[in-house]
Every structure is written in C-alpha cells, then in structure tokens.
C-alpha cells in the first residue's frame, strides 16, 4: 500500500491502493439494491419535469422531427453507457467521470471532467427549482380555481424566495443520507410515472379527435433524423435531447453504496442499463404524443409558441386532462422536488471524491458521523445552484430555456471525455479479451465520445449567436454561449488555483494514469482496497 498525506485532519494520512490508487471515503456500503438504484435514477432523470422543460426547445429547433432527435439523443447515450459500464466494472468509485478520466488521461483532464459534471448539475438544480416554483403556484391556482395565483411565480423576488425554500428542503432530505432519500424517491417516482403515462395516452387520443384542429396522426418521417433542416439545428436538438437522458449515470456514483451483485454486472451497472432502456421508450413516445396533439403553431398550445416553450405541459395540462389537470401539475411538482433531492447525489459524491483525492480543498470531503452523507459537498452544491438561479432570473426572462441549452453543452463536454476514457484506458487489453470486449470497451464508446464532443463544439459556436436559444443576449452575444464559456473558464481558473494548493494530485502522485490490467492478483488487491 502507498500512503499520501493529503492534509486531512482525520486521519492525517489517506491509505490508497498501490494498484488502483483509490480508496473508500466513508460512505455506507450495501444500502442500495438494483430497484433502489433504478428508482433513484428515474428520480434524477425526472421524466415529468424533464419533458415539460425540453419538448418546447427541441421542437423549436427540429419541429416534427422532435421524436427523431430524442431517439438520436439516445444513441450516443447508449454508446457512452457501454464505456461507463466498463469503467465502473474496473474502477467503481463515487468520482465516476473525474476518477476515470484522471486514470485514463491524467489529473488535468480528469479535473475538468469532474468540473463539467458539477457544472451541469448546478445548472439543472437551478432549473429544477424554477420548474418546481411554477408548478407549485399552478397547482394552487387549479385547486382554488383562481388563475391569477399561477402568475405569482412571475414575480422575481417571490420566485427566488420559494426556489431557495425548495433547495433547502431537498438538501435537508439528502443530508439525512441515502436511506431516507430512497424512501422519498419510491413514493414520488411511482406517482409521477403513473400520471405521465395517463397524460401520454390522453394526448394520443386527443390528437385523433376531429375537434382538435392542431392534432395530427404521427408519421414515420417524424422518426427520421435526416429530415432535420441543418446540422446546426440537429446539433442544437441533440444537445437538448441529451439533457432529457442526462442523470442516468447518477446510479454509478453510488457504486460504493450498492449491494454486491451475484451476476457478472455490478448492481449499479444493471440499474443503469435498465434505466437507459426505459427512458428511450418513454421519451420518444412522449415526444411523438406531444407533437401529434399540440402541433407546431406559434400561438396557443402550439409548440412554436415562445410563451409556453420552456414549460409545455403547463399549457397542455387542462386541454388534455380537463379536471384531472391538477394531477399532472402535482406530478411535475413532485417530480421536480424529488429530482432536486436526488440530483444532488451526483455532484456531492463527485465533490467528495475530488476532495478525497486532493483535487479540491479537504473540508469538502467530510462525512456526517450519524447520517453518513457528504454533507459539506451537499450544502456547497445547493448554495452555488441557488445563487446561480437567482442571478440568472434577473439576467434572463427565459432562464429555464437558457439553462437547459447550456446544460446540454456541459453534459456533452463531460460525457464525451468520460466516453473516450474507456477506449484509452482499455486500449491495450480490450482486443485481447475478444471481439465483444473490443467493441463494448473501445470502438462504441469511442464513437459516442467523439459524437458528443463534436456536438459540444458545434453548439458552443452556435450559442454565441444572440438569436440562439431563447434569444437572450448580453452586448450582442448569446447568453447561452456566455454561460458555457464562463462556466468552463471558471473551472480552468479554479483548477489552476487548486494545483498551487494541492500539487500532489496534479503531479499524478495520488491518482496516477494507468492502463487496465488483466492480472488476477492485481484485481484481487483492487477488490480488497474497495471493500467490495
């Protein structure tokens, strides 16, 4: 075993495995099974919230090809998922993208991959809270029969205050540990999925109703991505569609907390693969139902109406479900609330891992002595997300739309790096293990990673246009582009500052670059080091 002093007060030294360079971080083991991880993954992805926020921006880019773009968004996710599965099997660690990219490419790229994940989560946490605020007042409005109450969310100060309340409540639940989080997620996921399926069926029925002038019967061309007008529109649509799938990898950050698996795949890997398959069916189906029912008009409930683009289901709830509209509003409200809670799992554990290995200040890695949660990391991510939302609410009238598009860029960035970590890490061993291993560890993740980075570059360039996204801009530069550049630039600055404070990590003395080993004795040491 190799020992490195990372400046931690308790204990003074951190024991790291000499083969893997990884170690346990104080998280409770064996507390989450496949079903629990699947439910938490569904809660992070929050289908009800995700779809109401993403269908509008996607339809504004690709029109009737919205189902196709959601299907295409799944393909790089599938390719990336194969890389994630391989990396997680070799190196289960709560740091996921950060840890794996560091081991494959070195500390600097690894640090930026971790930063991309954290930045994406901060963006989505702020967006989740904003959606929760809107549906809270809409639910109250429907319940008391007073439409004016729904407009209260337009008041910036009330909106921000209630948003901070949601963030505080979600942080408190996560603060109490994974067990309380899991119970909360079971209740909210079952409710939102039941209502969402009801809503989808009702939209398909409504689309065929002759009284619905905007309704259309779904056509095969809607599922053909080649019908999209331009590559820029395709890239923008992909960035939005990737947002809807984003979050499935949260289950892999729980690798140190899941129960041992009896099969070849780990518990968290099984949950991740099941989750991705469920999401593609649900999202493509919902996209087709929404386009079929609402059409692409620029007034009323048409998907090209900018007034409803960032919250489509709020406009469709009553026309589709009538008196039962309040159930959809409540479903999206609890979906957003639950997702705020469960989404905090991923950045908190990434922050924990980065701090644990010396890539961030040591106090961030503190684990609560009773609840066994990374409470400092949780509070930090919650505070930053809250401040970001408050600032964005004053900068943009369409803050939800702009943060979703910026989120898609960040996701493409860190997913792309992580996917490429698989072929690079396994480059000398994958082919020796057989054709199947070569494809799943090297070729397919490599293709997925390249595709996502191409989309990231294209979207970043396009987002500088003041008309991009919602059309919000500062000094003639698109706000989405500014968000992307500032967020990545801030990460570079913080990385350089931390390298001065903690040179051990950035010199490769903590998580050294490595290649996959097929040596059984080495893997035994790896298993012992992680306590798996």
mmCIF file of C-alpha atoms in Angstrom, residues 51-67 69-70 199 203 207 212 214-216 222 240 283-317 319-320 401 469-470:
data_model
loop_
_atom_site.group_PDB
_atom_site.id
_atom_site.type_symbol
_atom_site.label_atom_id
_atom_site.label_comp_id
_atom_site.label_asym_id
_atom_site.label_seq_id
_atom_site.Cartn_x
_atom_site.Cartn_y
_atom_site.Cartn_z
ATOM 1 C CA UNK A 51 -40.168 16.543 -20.753
ATOM 2 C CA UNK A 52 -42.149 19.668 -19.915
ATOM 3 C CA UNK A 53 -38.901 21.647 -19.983
ATOM 4 C CA UNK A 54 -37.318 20.042 -23.065
ATOM 5 C CA UNK A 55 -40.056 19.359 -25.620
ATOM 6 C CA UNK A 56 -40.538 23.068 -26.394
ATOM 7 C CA UNK A 57 -36.861 23.924 -27.027
ATOM 8 C CA UNK A 58 -36.413 20.701 -29.036
ATOM 9 C CA UNK A 59 -39.486 21.361 -31.179
ATOM 10 C CA UNK A 60 -38.348 24.941 -31.829
ATOM 11 C CA UNK A 61 -35.150 23.522 -33.344
ATOM 12 C CA UNK A 62 -36.314 20.452 -35.286
ATOM 13 C CA UNK A 63 -40.124 20.669 -35.499
ATOM 14 C CA UNK A 64 -41.878 17.403 -36.309
ATOM 15 C CA UNK A 65 -38.562 15.568 -36.015
ATOM 16 C CA UNK A 66 -38.632 16.011 -32.223
ATOM 17 C CA UNK A 67 -39.241 12.241 -31.709
ATOM 18 C CA UNK A 69 -33.997 13.896 -32.187
ATOM 19 C CA UNK A 70 -34.936 12.253 -28.868
ATOM 20 C CA UNK A 199 -51.123 12.059 -19.881
ATOM 21 C CA UNK A 203 -52.549 13.143 -25.837
ATOM 22 C CA UNK A 207 -54.552 14.031 -31.404
ATOM 23 C CA UNK A 212 -58.540 19.264 -32.227
ATOM 24 C CA UNK A 214 -53.844 21.152 -34.428
ATOM 25 C CA UNK A 215 -53.868 17.373 -33.969
ATOM 26 C CA UNK A 216 -52.094 15.079 -36.416
ATOM 27 C CA UNK A 222 -41.155 12.215 -37.508
ATOM 28 C CA UNK A 240 -31.487 19.366 -25.761
ATOM 29 C CA UNK A 283 -39.161 9.949 -24.147
ATOM 30 C CA UNK A 284 -39.645 9.098 -27.812
ATOM 31 C CA UNK A 285 -43.250 8.142 -27.106
ATOM 32 C CA UNK A 286 -43.924 11.359 -25.207
ATOM 33 C CA UNK A 287 -42.308 13.497 -27.922
ATOM 34 C CA UNK A 288 -44.490 11.873 -30.574
ATOM 35 C CA UNK A 289 -47.647 12.290 -28.470
ATOM 36 C CA UNK A 290 -46.943 15.955 -27.703
ATOM 37 C CA UNK A 291 -46.154 16.919 -31.297
ATOM 38 C CA UNK A 292 -49.206 14.992 -32.509
ATOM 39 C CA UNK A 293 -51.548 16.708 -30.068
ATOM 40 C CA UNK A 294 -50.204 20.274 -29.963
ATOM 41 C CA UNK A 295 -48.761 20.761 -33.451
ATOM 42 C CA UNK A 296 -46.149 23.387 -34.321
ATOM 43 C CA UNK A 297 -48.248 26.537 -34.231
ATOM 44 C CA UNK A 298 -46.835 29.735 -32.735
ATOM 45 C CA UNK A 299 -49.971 30.603 -30.745
ATOM 46 C CA UNK A 300 -51.983 28.886 -28.026
ATOM 47 C CA UNK A 301 -50.655 25.409 -27.235
ATOM 48 C CA UNK A 302 -48.562 25.201 -30.417
ATOM 49 C CA UNK A 303 -45.018 24.075 -29.672
ATOM 50 C CA UNK A 304 -43.517 27.060 -31.501
ATOM 51 C CA UNK A 305 -45.278 29.473 -29.170
ATOM 52 C CA UNK A 306 -42.392 31.085 -27.239
ATOM 53 C CA UNK A 307 -44.731 31.839 -24.337
ATOM 54 C CA UNK A 308 -45.044 28.118 -23.481
ATOM 55 C CA UNK A 309 -41.741 26.770 -24.844
ATOM 56 C CA UNK A 310 -39.967 26.381 -21.510
ATOM 57 C CA UNK A 311 -42.932 24.734 -19.743
ATOM 58 C CA UNK A 312 -45.103 22.967 -22.330
ATOM 59 C CA UNK A 313 -47.112 20.688 -20.051
ATOM 60 C CA UNK A 314 -48.353 23.651 -18.018
ATOM 61 C CA UNK A 315 -50.160 24.846 -21.147
ATOM 62 C CA UNK A 316 -51.332 21.370 -22.188
ATOM 63 C CA UNK A 317 -52.487 20.078 -18.796
ATOM 64 C CA UNK A 319 -56.779 20.902 -22.587
ATOM 65 C CA UNK A 320 -55.565 17.300 -22.409
ATOM 66 C CA UNK A 401 -34.872 27.621 -21.545
ATOM 67 C CA UNK A 469 -31.928 29.573 -27.602
ATOM 68 C CA UNK A 470 -34.471 31.984 -26.147
#
